[in-house]
PDB file of C-alpha atoms in Angstrom:
ATOM      1  CA  MET W 995      18.622 -26.624  38.659  1.00  0.00           C
ATOM      2  CA  ILE W 996      18.606 -22.908  39.420  1.00  0.00           C
ATOM      3  CA  ASP W 997      16.962 -21.956  42.705  1.00  0.00           C
ATOM      4  CA  ALA W 998      15.116 -18.664  43.326  1.00  0.00           C
ATOM      5  CA  ALA W 999      18.157 -16.966  44.862  1.00  0.00           C
ATOM      6  CA  GLN W1000      20.306 -17.807  41.831  1.00  0.00           C
ATOM      7  CA  HIS W1001      17.513 -16.648  39.527  1.00  0.00           C
ATOM      8  CA  GLU W1002      17.547 -13.231  41.228  1.00  0.00           C
ATOM      9  CA  ARG W1003      21.248 -12.846  40.416  1.00  0.00           C
ATOM     10  CA  PHE W1004      20.696 -13.640  36.737  1.00  0.00           C
ATOM     11  CA  VAL W1005      17.536 -11.645  36.053  1.00  0.00           C
ATOM     12  CA  THR W1006      18.010  -8.075  37.187  1.00  0.00           C
ATOM     13  CA  GLU W1007      15.504  -5.254  37.412  1.00  0.00           C
ATOM     14  CA  ALA W1008      17.096  -3.793  34.271  1.00  0.00           C
ATOM     15  CA  ASP W1009      16.489  -7.133  32.494  1.00  0.00           C
ATOM     16  CA  GLU W1010      12.850  -7.101  33.585  1.00  0.00           C
ATOM     17  CA  LEU W1011      12.423  -3.512  32.330  1.00  0.00           C
ATOM     18  CA  ILE W1012      13.964  -4.323  28.940  1.00  0.00           C
ATOM     19  CA  PHE W1013      11.888  -7.519  28.665  1.00  0.00           C
ATOM     20  CA  LEU W1014       8.771  -5.439  29.340  1.00  0.00           C
ATOM     21  CA  ILE W1015       9.795  -2.824  26.768  1.00  0.00           C
ATOM     22  CA  GLU W1016      10.314  -5.629  24.214  1.00  0.00           C
ATOM     23  CA  GLU W1017       6.972  -7.245  25.086  1.00  0.00           C
ATOM     24  CA  VAL W1018       4.925  -4.210  24.016  1.00  0.00           C
ATOM     25  CA  PRO W1019       6.012  -4.143  20.342  1.00  0.00           C
ATOM     26  CA  ARG W1020       5.877  -7.944  20.137  1.00  0.00           C
ATOM     27  CA  ARG W1021       2.251  -8.008  21.256  1.00  0.00           C
ATOM     28  CA  LEU W1022       1.419  -4.878  19.256  1.00  0.00           C
ATOM     29  CA  ARG W1023       2.753  -6.493  16.057  1.00  0.00           C
ATOM     30  CA  ARG W1024       0.626  -9.572  16.701  1.00  0.00           C
ATOM     31  CA  MET W1025      -2.504  -7.487  17.335  1.00  0.00           C
ATOM     32  CA  PHE W1026      -1.750  -5.275  14.356  1.00  0.00           C
ATOM     33  CA  THR W1027      -1.440  -8.313  12.098  1.00  0.00           C
ATOM     34  CA  VAL W1028      -4.844  -9.551  13.265  1.00  0.00           C
ATOM     35  CA  SER W1029      -6.385  -6.087  12.922  1.00  0.00           C
ATOM     36  CA  MET W1030      -4.990  -5.545   9.421  1.00  0.00           C
ATOM     37  CA  ALA W1031      -6.062  -8.942   8.077  1.00  0.00           C
ATOM     38  CA  ALA W1032      -9.026  -7.311   6.329  1.00  0.00           C
ATOM     39  CA  PHE W1033      -6.545  -5.248   4.292  1.00  0.00           C
ATOM     40  CA  ASP W1034      -4.145  -8.158   3.774  1.00  0.00           C
ATOM     41  CA  MET W1035      -1.384  -5.955   5.173  1.00  0.00           C
ATOM     42  CA  THR W1036       1.463  -6.774   7.541  1.00  0.00           C
ATOM     43  CA  THR W1037       3.048  -4.425  10.056  1.00  0.00           C
ATOM     44  CA  PRO W1038       6.201  -3.943   7.936  1.00  0.00           C
ATOM     45  CA  GLN W1039       4.031  -3.176   4.897  1.00  0.00           C
ATOM     46  CA  TRP W1040       1.999  -0.650   6.891  1.00  0.00           C
ATOM     47  CA  ARG W1041       5.138   1.038   8.201  1.00  0.00           C
ATOM     48  CA  ALA W1042       6.681   1.193   4.714  1.00  0.00           C
ATOM     49  CA  LEU W1043       3.482   2.477   3.138  1.00  0.00           C
ATOM     50  CA  SER W1044       3.172   5.111   5.863  1.00  0.00           C
ATOM     51  CA  TYR W1045       6.607   6.498   5.004  1.00  0.00           C
ATOM     52  CA  ILE W1046       5.864   6.319   1.271  1.00  0.00           C
ATOM     53  CA  MET W1047       2.585   8.189   1.793  1.00  0.00           C
ATOM     54  CA  ARG W1048       4.285  10.806   3.982  1.00  0.00           C
ATOM     55  CA  THR W1049       7.216  11.301   1.596  1.00  0.00           C
ATOM     56  CA  PRO W1050       6.259  10.312  -1.955  1.00  0.00           C
ATOM     57  CA  GLY W1051       9.377   9.960  -4.071  1.00  0.00           C
ATOM     58  CA  LEU W1052      11.704   8.695  -1.375  1.00  0.00           C
ATOM     59  CA  ASN W1053      14.034   5.955  -2.564  1.00  0.00           C
ATOM     60  CA  GLN W1054      14.473   2.460  -1.163  1.00  0.00           C
ATOM     61  CA  THR W1055      17.713   3.357   0.605  1.00  0.00           C
ATOM     62  CA  MET W1056      15.995   6.196   2.451  1.00  0.00           C
ATOM     63  CA  LEU W1057      13.081   3.916   3.304  1.00  0.00           C
ATOM     64  CA  ALA W1058      15.458   1.233   4.579  1.00  0.00           C
ATOM     65  CA  ARG W1059      17.003   3.809   6.917  1.00  0.00           C
ATOM     66  CA  GLN W1060      13.589   4.903   8.173  1.00  0.00           C
ATOM     67  CA  LEU W1061      12.552   1.313   8.845  1.00  0.00           C
ATOM     68  CA  ASP W1062      15.985   0.263  10.137  1.00  0.00           C
ATOM     69  CA  LEU W1063      15.994  -2.675   7.727  1.00  0.00           C
ATOM     70  CA  GLU W1064      18.390  -3.949   5.102  1.00  0.00           C
ATOM     71  CA  ARG W1065      17.762  -2.735   1.548  1.00  0.00           C
ATOM     72  CA  ALA W1066      16.997  -6.293   0.411  1.00  0.00           C
ATOM     73  CA  SER W1067      14.290  -6.645   3.077  1.00  0.00           C
ATOM     74  CA  VAL W1068      12.796  -3.318   2.053  1.00  0.00           C
ATOM     75  CA  GLY W1069      12.924  -4.421  -1.572  1.00  0.00           C
ATOM     76  CA  HIS W1070      10.825  -7.467  -0.648  1.00  0.00           C
ATOM     77  CA  ILE W1071       8.305  -5.305   1.220  1.00  0.00           C
ATOM     78  CA  VAL W1072       8.065  -2.924  -1.728  1.00  0.00           C
ATOM     79  CA  ASP W1073       7.558  -5.936  -4.035  1.00  0.00           C
ATOM     80  CA  GLN W1074       4.597  -6.915  -1.846  1.00  0.00           C
ATOM     81  CA  LEU W1075       3.169  -3.385  -1.897  1.00  0.00           C
ATOM     82  CA  GLU W1076       3.485  -3.299  -5.692  1.00  0.00           C
ATOM     83  CA  ALA W1077       1.808  -6.704  -6.030  1.00  0.00           C
ATOM     84  CA  ALA W1078      -1.062  -5.447  -3.870  1.00  0.00           C
ATOM     85  CA  GLY W1079      -1.419  -2.329  -6.032  1.00  0.00           C
ATOM     86  CA  LEU W1080      -0.559   0.001  -3.142  1.00  0.00           C
ATOM     87  CA  ALA W1081       2.749   1.498  -4.273  1.00  0.00           C
ATOM     88  CA  GLU W1082       5.017   1.630  -7.276  1.00  0.00           C
ATOM     89  CA  ARG W1083       8.669   2.154  -8.106  1.00  0.00           C
ATOM     90  CA  ARG W1084       9.614   4.809 -10.634  1.00  0.00           C
ATOM     91  CA  ALA W1085      13.020   5.370 -12.184  1.00  0.00           C
ATOM     92  CA  ALA W1086      14.635   8.419 -10.600  1.00  0.00           C
ATOM     93  CA  GLY W1087      15.768  11.060 -13.052  1.00  0.00           C
ATOM     94  CA  GLY W1088      16.785   8.626 -15.752  1.00  0.00           C
ATOM     95  CA  ASP W1089      19.061   6.625 -13.400  1.00  0.00           C
ATOM     96  CA  ARG W1090      17.795   3.049 -13.729  1.00  0.00           C
ATOM     97  CA  ARG W1091      19.725   2.050 -10.607  1.00  0.00           C
ATOM     98  CA  VAL W1092      17.729   4.369  -8.344  1.00  0.00           C
ATOM     99  CA  TRP W1093      14.003   3.931  -7.863  1.00  0.00           C
ATOM    100  CA  THR W1094      11.651   6.298  -6.107  1.00  0.00           C
ATOM    101  CA  LEU W1095       8.567   5.056  -4.329  1.00  0.00           C
ATOM    102  CA  HIS W1096       5.062   6.422  -4.774  1.00  0.00           C
ATOM    103  CA  PRO W1097       1.646   5.519  -3.357  1.00  0.00           C
ATOM    104  CA  LEU W1098      -1.008   4.379  -5.796  1.00  0.00           C
ATOM    105  CA  PRO W1099      -4.695   5.377  -5.735  1.00  0.00           C
ATOM    106  CA  LYS W1100      -5.654   2.125  -3.960  1.00  0.00           C
ATOM    107  CA  ALA W1101      -3.416   3.078  -1.007  1.00  0.00           C
ATOM    108  CA  ILE W1102      -4.948   6.541  -0.842  1.00  0.00           C
ATOM    109  CA  GLU W1103      -8.420   4.976  -1.042  1.00  0.00           C
ATOM    110  CA  ILE W1104      -7.925   2.518   1.838  1.00  0.00           C
ATOM    111  CA  LEU W1105      -5.874   4.899   4.005  1.00  0.00           C
ATOM    112  CA  PRO W1106      -8.850   6.262   6.000  1.00  0.00           C
ATOM    113  CA  SER W1107     -10.005   2.741   6.881  1.00  0.00           C
ATOM    114  CA  VAL W1108      -6.505   1.542   7.727  1.00  0.00           C
ATOM    115  CA  ARG W1109      -5.954   4.700   9.767  1.00  0.00           C
ATOM    116  CA  LYS W1110      -9.134   3.988  11.791  1.00  0.00           C
ATOM    117  CA  VAL W1111      -8.005   0.434  12.552  1.00  0.00           C
ATOM    118  CA  ALA W1112      -4.530   1.575  13.582  1.00  0.00           C
ATOM    119  CA  ASP W1113      -5.912   4.422  15.699  1.00  0.00           C
ATOM    120  CA  ARG W1114      -8.330   2.041  17.440  1.00  0.00           C
ATOM    121  CA  LEU W1115      -5.488  -0.326  18.244  1.00  0.00           C
ATOM    122  CA  TYR W1116      -3.383   2.535  19.608  1.00  0.00           C
ATOM    123  CA  LEU W1117      -6.336   3.731  21.699  1.00  0.00           C
ATOM    124  CA  ASP W1118      -6.686   0.242  23.156  1.00  0.00           C
ATOM    125  CA  LEU W1119      -2.955   0.114  23.834  1.00  0.00           C
ATOM    126  CA  LEU W1120      -2.969   3.436  25.687  1.00  0.00           C
ATOM    127  CA  ARG W1121      -6.299   2.959  27.486  1.00  0.00           C
ATOM    128  CA  ASN W1122      -6.059   3.938  31.163  1.00  0.00           C
ATOM    129  CA  VAL W1123      -2.656   5.556  30.634  1.00  0.00           C
ATOM    130  CA  PRO W1124      -2.829   9.227  31.637  1.00  0.00           C
ATOM    131  CA  LEU W1125      -1.547  11.809  29.165  1.00  0.00           C
ATOM    132  CA  GLU W1126       1.100  12.861  31.679  1.00  0.00           C
ATOM    133  CA  ASP W1127       2.433   9.276  31.734  1.00  0.00           C
ATOM    134  CA  ILE W1128       2.392   9.115  27.933  1.00  0.00           C
ATOM    135  CA  ASN W1129       4.381  12.347  27.711  1.00  0.00           C
ATOM    136  CA  GLN W1130       6.851  11.100  30.324  1.00  0.00           C
ATOM    137  CA  MET W1131       7.185   7.774  28.478  1.00  0.00           C
ATOM    138  CA  ARG W1132       7.826   9.591  25.191  1.00  0.00           C
ATOM    139  CA  SER W1133      10.512  11.692  26.856  1.00  0.00           C
ATOM    140  CA  THR W1134      12.123   8.697  28.558  1.00  0.00           C
ATOM    141  CA  LEU W1135      12.116   6.559  25.427  1.00  0.00           C
ATOM    142  CA  SER W1136      13.568   9.452  23.408  1.00  0.00           C
ATOM    143  CA  ARG W1137      16.412   9.749  25.903  1.00  0.00           C
ATOM    144  CA  MET W1138      16.973   5.993  25.781  1.00  0.00           C
ATOM    145  CA  VAL W1139      17.139   6.128  21.971  1.00  0.00           C
ATOM    146  CA  ALA W1140      19.634   8.989  22.182  1.00  0.00           C
ATOM    147  CA  ASN W1141      21.717   7.049  24.715  1.00  0.00           C
ATOM    148  CA  ILE W1142      21.803   3.892  22.644  1.00  0.00           C
ATOM    149  CA  SER W1143      22.383   5.823  19.421  1.00  0.00           C
ATOM    150  CA  GLY W1144      25.636   7.021  20.934  1.00  0.00           C
ATOM    151  CA  LEU W1145      26.676   3.388  21.357  1.00  0.00           C
ATOM    152  CA  ASP W1146      25.549   2.258  17.880  1.00  0.00           C
ATOM    153  CA  PRO W1147      28.547   1.404  15.665  1.00  0.00           C
ATOM    154  CA  ASP W1148      26.639   2.486  12.505  1.00  0.00           C
TER     155      ASP W1148
END
């Protein structure tokens, strides 16, 4: 059995900070899934569709990089978006090995409603957080990403 003093040696303040940082996206994904149920859309689908809407014609490799997912996982997400009538693959310049991704009219049609749901969720998330704190958090997280990017073997 680990007593409180031993626990303190194993769980540091840095651990608690990282656990807290990890808790936000975990809970946000869960809330997003509930919020997007009306659109039958998951968080990964929303993220992928957002990039496709922002950059029509990007290919799956580029999308995989944006989402930090394997190409096979992105392929599955794109399959789901195609099945839902939200996006489509098109052969790129006659090369049947490369597919570009494009939003379909249904995605453009539901975008305002999806945007409202996402914005409401983000408002709830940031409620009672002053703009100064949000700006500081953005700056701090950007520096943390830069720090860890320097350690990333990719």
